[in-house]
Short mmCIF file of C-alpha atoms in Angstrom, two decimals:
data_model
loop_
_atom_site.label_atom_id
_atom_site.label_comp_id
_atom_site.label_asym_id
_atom_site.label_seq_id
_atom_site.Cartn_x
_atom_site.Cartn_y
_atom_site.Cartn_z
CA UNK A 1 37.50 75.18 34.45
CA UNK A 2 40.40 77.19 34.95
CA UNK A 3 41.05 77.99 38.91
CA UNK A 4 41.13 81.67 38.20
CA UNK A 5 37.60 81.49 37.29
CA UNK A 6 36.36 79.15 40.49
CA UNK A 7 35.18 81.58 42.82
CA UNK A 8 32.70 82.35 40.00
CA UNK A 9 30.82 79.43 40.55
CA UNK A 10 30.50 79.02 44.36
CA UNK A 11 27.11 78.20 45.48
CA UNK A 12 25.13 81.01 47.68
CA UNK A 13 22.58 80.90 49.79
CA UNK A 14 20.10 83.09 50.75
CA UNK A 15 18.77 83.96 54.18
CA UNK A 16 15.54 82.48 53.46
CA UNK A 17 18.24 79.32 52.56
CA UNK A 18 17.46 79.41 48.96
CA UNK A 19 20.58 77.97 47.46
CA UNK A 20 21.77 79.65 44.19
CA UNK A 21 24.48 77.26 41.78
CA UNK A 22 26.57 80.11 41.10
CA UNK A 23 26.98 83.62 41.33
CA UNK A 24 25.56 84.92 37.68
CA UNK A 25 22.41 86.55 37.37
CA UNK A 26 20.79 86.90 34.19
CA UNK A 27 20.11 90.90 34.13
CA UNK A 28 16.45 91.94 32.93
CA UNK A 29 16.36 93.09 29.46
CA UNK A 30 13.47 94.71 27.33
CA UNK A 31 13.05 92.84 24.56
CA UNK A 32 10.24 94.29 23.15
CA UNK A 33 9.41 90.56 22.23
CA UNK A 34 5.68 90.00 23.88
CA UNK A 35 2.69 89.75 22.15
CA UNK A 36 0.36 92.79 21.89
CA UNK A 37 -1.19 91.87 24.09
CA UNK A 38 1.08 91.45 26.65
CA UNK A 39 0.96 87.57 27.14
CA UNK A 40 4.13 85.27 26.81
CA UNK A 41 5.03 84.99 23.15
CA UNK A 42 6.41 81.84 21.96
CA UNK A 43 9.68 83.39 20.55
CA UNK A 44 10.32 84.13 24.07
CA UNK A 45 10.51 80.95 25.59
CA UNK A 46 13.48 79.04 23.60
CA UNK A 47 15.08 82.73 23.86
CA UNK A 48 14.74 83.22 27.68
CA UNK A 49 15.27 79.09 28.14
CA UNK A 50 18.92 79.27 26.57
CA UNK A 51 19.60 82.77 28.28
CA UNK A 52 18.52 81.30 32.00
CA UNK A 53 20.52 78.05 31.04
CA UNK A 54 23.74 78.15 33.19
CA UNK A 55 23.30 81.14 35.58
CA UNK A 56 22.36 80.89 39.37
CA UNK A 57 18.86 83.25 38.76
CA UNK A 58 16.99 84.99 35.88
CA UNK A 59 15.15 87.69 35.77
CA UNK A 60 12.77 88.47 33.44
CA UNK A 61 11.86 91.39 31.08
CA UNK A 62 10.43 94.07 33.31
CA UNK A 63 6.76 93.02 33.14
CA UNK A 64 4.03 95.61 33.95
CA UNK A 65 1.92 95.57 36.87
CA UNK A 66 -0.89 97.54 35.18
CA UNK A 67 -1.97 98.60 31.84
CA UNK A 68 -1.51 102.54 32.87
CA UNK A 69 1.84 101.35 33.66
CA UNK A 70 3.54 100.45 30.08
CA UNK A 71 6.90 101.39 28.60
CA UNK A 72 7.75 99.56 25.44
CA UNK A 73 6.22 97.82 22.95
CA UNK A 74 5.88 94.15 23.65
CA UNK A 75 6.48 94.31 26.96
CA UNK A 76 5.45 91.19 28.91
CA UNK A 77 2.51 91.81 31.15
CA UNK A 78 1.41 90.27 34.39
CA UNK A 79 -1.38 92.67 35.03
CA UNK A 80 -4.06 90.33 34.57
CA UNK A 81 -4.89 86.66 35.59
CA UNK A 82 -5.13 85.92 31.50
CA UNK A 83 -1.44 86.47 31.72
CA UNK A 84 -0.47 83.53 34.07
CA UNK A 85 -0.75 80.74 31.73
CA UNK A 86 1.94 82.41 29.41
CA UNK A 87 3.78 83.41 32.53
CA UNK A 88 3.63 79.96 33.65
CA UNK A 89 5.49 78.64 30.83
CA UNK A 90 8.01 81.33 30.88
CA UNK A 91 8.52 80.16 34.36
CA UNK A 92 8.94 76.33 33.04
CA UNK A 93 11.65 76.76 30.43
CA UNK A 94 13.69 79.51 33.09
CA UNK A 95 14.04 76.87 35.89
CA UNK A 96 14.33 73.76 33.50
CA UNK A 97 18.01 73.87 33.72
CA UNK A 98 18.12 74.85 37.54
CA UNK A 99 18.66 78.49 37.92
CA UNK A 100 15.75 80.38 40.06
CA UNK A 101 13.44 82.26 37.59
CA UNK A 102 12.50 85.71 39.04
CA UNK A 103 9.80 88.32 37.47
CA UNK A 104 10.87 91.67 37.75
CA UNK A 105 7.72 93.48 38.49
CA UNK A 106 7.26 97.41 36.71
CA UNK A 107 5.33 100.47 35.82
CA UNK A 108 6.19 103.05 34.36
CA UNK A 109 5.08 105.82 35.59
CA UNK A 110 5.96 108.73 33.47
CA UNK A 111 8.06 107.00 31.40
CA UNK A 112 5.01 104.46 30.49
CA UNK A 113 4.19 105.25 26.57
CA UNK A 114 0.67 106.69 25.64
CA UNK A 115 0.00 104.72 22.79
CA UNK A 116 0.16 101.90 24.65
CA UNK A 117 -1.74 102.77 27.64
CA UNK A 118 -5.89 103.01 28.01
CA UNK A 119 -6.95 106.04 26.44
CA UNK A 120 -3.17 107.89 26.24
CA UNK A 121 -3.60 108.22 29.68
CA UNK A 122 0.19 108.51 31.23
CA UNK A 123 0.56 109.50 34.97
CA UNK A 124 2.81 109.48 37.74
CA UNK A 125 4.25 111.20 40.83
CA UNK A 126 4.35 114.39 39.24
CA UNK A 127 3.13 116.24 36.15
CA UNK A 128 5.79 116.67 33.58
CA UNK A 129 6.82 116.67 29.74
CA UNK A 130 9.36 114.00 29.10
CA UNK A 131 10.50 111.92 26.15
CA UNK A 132 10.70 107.79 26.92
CA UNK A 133 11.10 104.52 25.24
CA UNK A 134 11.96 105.52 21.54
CA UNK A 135 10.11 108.52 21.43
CA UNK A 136 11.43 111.50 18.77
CA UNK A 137 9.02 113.66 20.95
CA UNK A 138 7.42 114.77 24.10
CA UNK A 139 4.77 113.11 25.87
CA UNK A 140 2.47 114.71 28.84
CA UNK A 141 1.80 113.03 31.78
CA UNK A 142 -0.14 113.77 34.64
CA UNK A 143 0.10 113.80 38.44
CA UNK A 144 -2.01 110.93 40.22
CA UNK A 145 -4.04 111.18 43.06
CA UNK A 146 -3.82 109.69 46.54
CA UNK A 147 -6.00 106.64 45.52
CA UNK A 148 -4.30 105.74 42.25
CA UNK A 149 -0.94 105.38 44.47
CA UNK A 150 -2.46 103.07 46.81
CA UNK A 151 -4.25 101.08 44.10
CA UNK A 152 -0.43 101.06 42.25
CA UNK A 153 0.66 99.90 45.39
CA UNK A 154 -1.51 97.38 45.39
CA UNK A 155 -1.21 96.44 41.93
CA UNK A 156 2.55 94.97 42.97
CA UNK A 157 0.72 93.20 45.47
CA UNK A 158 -1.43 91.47 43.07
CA UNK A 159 1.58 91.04 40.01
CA UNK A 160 3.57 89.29 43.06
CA UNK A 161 0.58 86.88 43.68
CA UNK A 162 0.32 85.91 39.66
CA UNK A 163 4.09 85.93 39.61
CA UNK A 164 3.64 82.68 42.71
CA UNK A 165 0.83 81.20 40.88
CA UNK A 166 2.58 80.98 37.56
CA UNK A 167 5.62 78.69 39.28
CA UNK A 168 8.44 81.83 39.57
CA UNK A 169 10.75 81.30 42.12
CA UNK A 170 10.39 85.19 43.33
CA UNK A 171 10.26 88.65 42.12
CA UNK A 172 12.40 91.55 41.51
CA UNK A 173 10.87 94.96 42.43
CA UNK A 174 11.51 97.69 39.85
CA UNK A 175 13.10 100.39 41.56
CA UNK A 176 15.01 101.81 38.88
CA UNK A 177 16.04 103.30 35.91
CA UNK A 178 13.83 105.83 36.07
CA UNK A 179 10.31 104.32 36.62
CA UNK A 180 7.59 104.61 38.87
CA UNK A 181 9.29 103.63 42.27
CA UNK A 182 12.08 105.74 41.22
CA UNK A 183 10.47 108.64 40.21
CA UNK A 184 8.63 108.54 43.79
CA UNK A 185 12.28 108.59 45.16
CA UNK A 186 13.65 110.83 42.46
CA UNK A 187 13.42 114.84 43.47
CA UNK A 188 13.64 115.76 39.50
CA UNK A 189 10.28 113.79 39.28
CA UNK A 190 8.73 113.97 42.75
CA UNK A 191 7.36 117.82 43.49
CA UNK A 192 4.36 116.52 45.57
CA UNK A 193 3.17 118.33 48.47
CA UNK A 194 1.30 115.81 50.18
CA UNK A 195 2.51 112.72 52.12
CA UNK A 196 4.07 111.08 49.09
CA UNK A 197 6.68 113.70 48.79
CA UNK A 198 8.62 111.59 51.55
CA UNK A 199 10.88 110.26 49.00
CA UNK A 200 11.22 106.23 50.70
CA UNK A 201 7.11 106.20 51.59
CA UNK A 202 6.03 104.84 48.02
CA UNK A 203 8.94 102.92 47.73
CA UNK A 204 8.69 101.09 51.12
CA UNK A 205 4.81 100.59 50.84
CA UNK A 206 5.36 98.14 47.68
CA UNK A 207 8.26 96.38 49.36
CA UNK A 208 5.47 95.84 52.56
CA UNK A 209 2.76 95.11 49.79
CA UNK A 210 4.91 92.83 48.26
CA UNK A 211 6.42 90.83 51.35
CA UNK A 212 2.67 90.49 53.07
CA UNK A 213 1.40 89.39 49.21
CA UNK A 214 4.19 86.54 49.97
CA UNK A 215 3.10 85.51 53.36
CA UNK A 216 -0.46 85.48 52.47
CA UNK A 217 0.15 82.93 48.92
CA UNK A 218 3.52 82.13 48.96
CA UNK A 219 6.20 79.95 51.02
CA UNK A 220 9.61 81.31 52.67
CA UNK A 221 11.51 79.99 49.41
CA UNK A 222 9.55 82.98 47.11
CA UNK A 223 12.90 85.14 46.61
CA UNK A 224 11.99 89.49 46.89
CA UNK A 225 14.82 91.53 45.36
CA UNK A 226 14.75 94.71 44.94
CA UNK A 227 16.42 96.97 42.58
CA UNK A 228 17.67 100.00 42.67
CA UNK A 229 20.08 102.97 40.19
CA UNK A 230 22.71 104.77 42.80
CA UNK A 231 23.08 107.52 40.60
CA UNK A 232 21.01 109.96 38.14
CA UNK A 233 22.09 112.94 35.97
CA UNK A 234 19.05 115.45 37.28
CA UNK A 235 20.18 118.48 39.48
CA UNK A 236 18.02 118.04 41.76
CA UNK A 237 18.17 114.10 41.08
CA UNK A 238 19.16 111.03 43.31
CA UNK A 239 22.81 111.62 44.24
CA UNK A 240 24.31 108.71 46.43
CA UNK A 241 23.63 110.11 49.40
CA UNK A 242 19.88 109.50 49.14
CA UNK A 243 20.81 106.47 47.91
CA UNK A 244 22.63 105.85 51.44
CA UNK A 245 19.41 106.33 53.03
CA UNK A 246 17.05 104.46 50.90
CA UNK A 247 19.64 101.55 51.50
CA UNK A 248 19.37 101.98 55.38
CA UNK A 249 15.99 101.49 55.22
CA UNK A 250 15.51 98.69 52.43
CA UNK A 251 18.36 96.37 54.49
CA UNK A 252 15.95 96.61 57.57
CA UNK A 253 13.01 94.88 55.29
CA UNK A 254 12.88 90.91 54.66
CA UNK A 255 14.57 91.01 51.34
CA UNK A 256 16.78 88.69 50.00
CA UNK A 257 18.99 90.95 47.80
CA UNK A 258 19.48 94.66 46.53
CA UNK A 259 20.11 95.15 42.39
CA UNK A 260 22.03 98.08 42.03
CA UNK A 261 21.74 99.25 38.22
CA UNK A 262 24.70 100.34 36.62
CA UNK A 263 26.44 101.01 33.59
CA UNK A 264 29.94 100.05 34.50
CA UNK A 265 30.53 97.85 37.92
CA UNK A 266 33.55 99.83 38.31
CA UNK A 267 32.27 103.36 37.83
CA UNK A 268 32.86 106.17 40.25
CA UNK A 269 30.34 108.40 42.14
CA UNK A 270 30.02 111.50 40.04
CA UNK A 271 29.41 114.20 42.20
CA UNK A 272 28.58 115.15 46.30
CA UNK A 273 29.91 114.08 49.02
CA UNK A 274 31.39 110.95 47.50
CA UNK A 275 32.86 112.17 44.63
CA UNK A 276 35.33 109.79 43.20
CA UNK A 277 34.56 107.14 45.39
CA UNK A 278 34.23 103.77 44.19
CA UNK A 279 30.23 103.40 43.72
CA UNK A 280 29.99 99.33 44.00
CA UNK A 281 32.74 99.78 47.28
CA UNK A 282 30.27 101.97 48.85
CA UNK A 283 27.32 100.53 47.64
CA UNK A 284 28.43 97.40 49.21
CA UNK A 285 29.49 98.81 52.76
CA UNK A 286 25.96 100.70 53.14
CA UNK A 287 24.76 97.11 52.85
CA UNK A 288 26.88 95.90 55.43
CA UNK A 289 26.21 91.76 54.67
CA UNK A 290 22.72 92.26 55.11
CA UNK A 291 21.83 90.37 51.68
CA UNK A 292 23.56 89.81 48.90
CA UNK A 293 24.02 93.26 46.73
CA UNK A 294 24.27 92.21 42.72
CA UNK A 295 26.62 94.31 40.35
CA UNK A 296 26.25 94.90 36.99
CA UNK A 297 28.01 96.64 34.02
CA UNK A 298 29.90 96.05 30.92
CA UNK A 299 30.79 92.31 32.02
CA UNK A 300 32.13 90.56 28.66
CA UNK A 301 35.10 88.91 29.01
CA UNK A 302 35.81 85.98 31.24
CA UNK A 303 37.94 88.34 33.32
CA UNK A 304 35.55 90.94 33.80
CA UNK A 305 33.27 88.75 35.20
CA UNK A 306 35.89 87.88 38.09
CA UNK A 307 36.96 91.17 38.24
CA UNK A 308 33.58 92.20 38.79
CA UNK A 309 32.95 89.33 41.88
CA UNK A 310 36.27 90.47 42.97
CA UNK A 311 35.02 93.93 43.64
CA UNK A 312 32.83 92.15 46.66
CA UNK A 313 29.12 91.91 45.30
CA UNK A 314 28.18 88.53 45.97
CA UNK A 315 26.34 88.35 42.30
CA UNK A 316 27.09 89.69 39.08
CA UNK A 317 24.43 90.34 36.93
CA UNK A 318 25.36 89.40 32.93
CA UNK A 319 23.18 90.82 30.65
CA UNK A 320 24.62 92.49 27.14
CA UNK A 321 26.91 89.58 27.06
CA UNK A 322 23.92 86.64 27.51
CA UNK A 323 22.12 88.66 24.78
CA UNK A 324 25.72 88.13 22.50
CA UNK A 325 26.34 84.69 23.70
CA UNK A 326 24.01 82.46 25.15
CA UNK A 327 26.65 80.34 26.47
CA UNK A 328 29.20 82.65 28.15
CA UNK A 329 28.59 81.19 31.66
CA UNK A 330 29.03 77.34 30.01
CA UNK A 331 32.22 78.38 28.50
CA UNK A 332 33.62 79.98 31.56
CA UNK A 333 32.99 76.56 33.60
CA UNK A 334 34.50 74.34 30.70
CA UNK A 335 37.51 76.21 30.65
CA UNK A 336 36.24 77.35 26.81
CA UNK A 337 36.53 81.41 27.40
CA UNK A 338 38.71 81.86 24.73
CA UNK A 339 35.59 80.57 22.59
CA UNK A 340 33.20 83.51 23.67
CA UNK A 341 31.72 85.67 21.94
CA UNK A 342 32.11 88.94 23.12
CA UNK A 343 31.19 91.44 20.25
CA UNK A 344 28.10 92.16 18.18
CA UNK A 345 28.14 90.92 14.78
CA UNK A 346 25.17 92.42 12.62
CA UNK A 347 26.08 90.12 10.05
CA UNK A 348 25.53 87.10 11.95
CA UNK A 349 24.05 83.95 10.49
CA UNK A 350 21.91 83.12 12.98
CA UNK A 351 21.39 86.93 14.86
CA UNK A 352 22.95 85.86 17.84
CA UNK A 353 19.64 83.74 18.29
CA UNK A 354 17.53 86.31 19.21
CA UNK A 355 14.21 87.00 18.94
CA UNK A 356 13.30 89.71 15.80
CA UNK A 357 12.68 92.89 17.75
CA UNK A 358 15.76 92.20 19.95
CA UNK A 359 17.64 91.46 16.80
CA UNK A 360 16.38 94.66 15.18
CA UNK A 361 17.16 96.54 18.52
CA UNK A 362 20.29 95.49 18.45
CA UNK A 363 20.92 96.51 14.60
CA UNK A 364 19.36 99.90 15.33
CA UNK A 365 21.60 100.82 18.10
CA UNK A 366 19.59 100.55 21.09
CA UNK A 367 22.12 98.17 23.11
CA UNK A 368 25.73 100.38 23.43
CA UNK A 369 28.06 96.37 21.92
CA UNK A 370 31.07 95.67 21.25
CA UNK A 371 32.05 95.57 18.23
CA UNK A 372 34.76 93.32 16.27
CA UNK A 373 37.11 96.20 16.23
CA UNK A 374 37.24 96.66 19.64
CA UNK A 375 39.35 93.80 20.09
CA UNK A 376 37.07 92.12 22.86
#
């Protein structure tokens, strides 16, 4: 291994004294991969195996908590107890190599897709027309009542208890990107008038759900991350200073890390009070050592992934790259960078050894790669 490159694999440990290797993360990546049905697929498993192979923790595919609640076609599931055998061997082949295999835990919300839910049905905070998931067209979705929310809520209770019984090593909670939790938080897709307009109660009710889930069928090694985007286009939308707040409230919980979902690691806050200001730097600060904060974002080179450590996030989270080369994070530590591949080659032998849809995604566009040309 090349010095440069060490800090990169220092061990960390959590505050529940879960040791991690190293400080890669295997980001969570829609794959569209799953059976119909929603159970484990056995394209996945050599796929997710090789991806989880030499980073500290993977995360899974976002995995839906409830049928209402899906976004893409072949997304895993973990709504039912049918899922947990698939689950189970998902689990296997993440850890067989010694990283910690987390299940990020999802709905949709809005965003989930009607053909894929019972009956078309589509609901979330609000009631709105919106496009998601490769859609050349509207969908409608409706507003839910009081009782859905708390049976949602409890629904990432219940996906946190499968997620223990099929061997994971914790969960991620879904607060980004647009779905459920983050439309609760989201003013663009929150108008409720009732209690749930508070824009931290839904959120903070699944991270309770969750933790008590843990006590009651878990041990203190079960991991609970959450994550989280900073930053979202909408006037009214989340602008970082309601992400300040959610963060002062989510570092008082017993978490173990936060996620924040980005684009670039070193992006800048695009408008309010902290225009300009480095997002990760402040994202970082508002965490205060608390727990670990992982940064993401256009990490493909051996050097951006030290840049991106050196920015102070205690883990970065790798995922375009893992998708391009399985073996980035073994390359780094044999001093082999200069034998990564770093760009997207749709010509490729052996597609990158990925599964068919992600293959296919990847040929259509839906991942922004590298190309050859870009000299990466």
């Amino acid at each position: 291994m090349n010095t440069q490159y060490k800090d990169l694999f220092q061990p960390l440990t959590l505050s529940n004294g879960v040791e991690l290797r190293n400080r890669f993360v295997l980001a969570p990546l829609t794959h569209t991969s799953s059976n119909e049905d929603g159970t484990i697929a056995d394209r996945e498993i050599p796929y997710m195996e090789s991806r989880s192979k030499d980073v500290g923790m993977a995360l899974t595919a976002a995995s839906h908590i409830l049928d209402i609640g899906q976004a893409f076609p072949g997304q895993p599931s973990i709504a039912h107890d049918s899922d947990i055998e698939g689950l189970t061997r998902l689990a296997s082949a993440m850890k067989k190599n010694g990283a910690k295999a987390i299940v990020q835990i999802h709905h949709g919300g809005v965003q989930a897709l009607p053909e894929y839910t019972p009956n078309g049905d589509v609901a979330g905070p609000s009631a709105m027309e919106l496009k998601s998931f490769g859609q050349d067209h509207t969908h409608s979705a409706r507003e839910m009542t009081e009782d859905e929310i708390d049976e949602t809520i409890k629904a990432f209770g219940e996906a946190t208890r499968r997620a223990i019984e099929a061997g994971f090593d914790g969960v991620e909670i879904h607060g980004a990107n647009g779905y459920i939790i983050h439309q609760f938080v989201s003013p663009h897709f929150n108008k409720r008038t009732d209690q749930w307009k508070d824009p931290f109660l839904f959120a903070l009710k699944v991270v309770d759900e969750v933790v008590k889930t843990v006590q009651e069928h878990g041990n203190d090694d079960f991991i609970i991350g959450y994550r989280f985007s900073p930053e979202e286009a909408f006037n009214p939308g989340i602008k970082m200073e309601l992400t300040e707040e959610l963060i002062k409230r989510l570092i008082e919980k017993p978490l173990h890390y936060l996620h924040a979902s980005l684009m670039h690691i070193h992006g800048d806050v695009h408008e309010g009070k902290y225009a300009g200001e480095n997002r990760i730097q402040l994202l970082h600060q508002w965490v205060d050592g608390r727990m670990p904060l992982i940064g993401i974002g256009s990490i493909f080179t051996a050097d951006d992934a030290i840049a991106a450590l050196n920015t102070g996030v205690e883990l970065i989270a790798v995922g375009r790259e893992l998708l391009l080369d399985h073996a980035f994070v073994g390359k780094i530590k044999e001093g082999k960078e200069d034998e990564i591949i770093s760009y997207f080659d749709p010509e490729d032998p052996n597609k990158h050894e990925l599964p068919e849809p992600l293959w296919q995604q990847f040929k259509a566009g839906f991942y922004p790669l590298p190309s050859k040309e870009d000299d990466k």
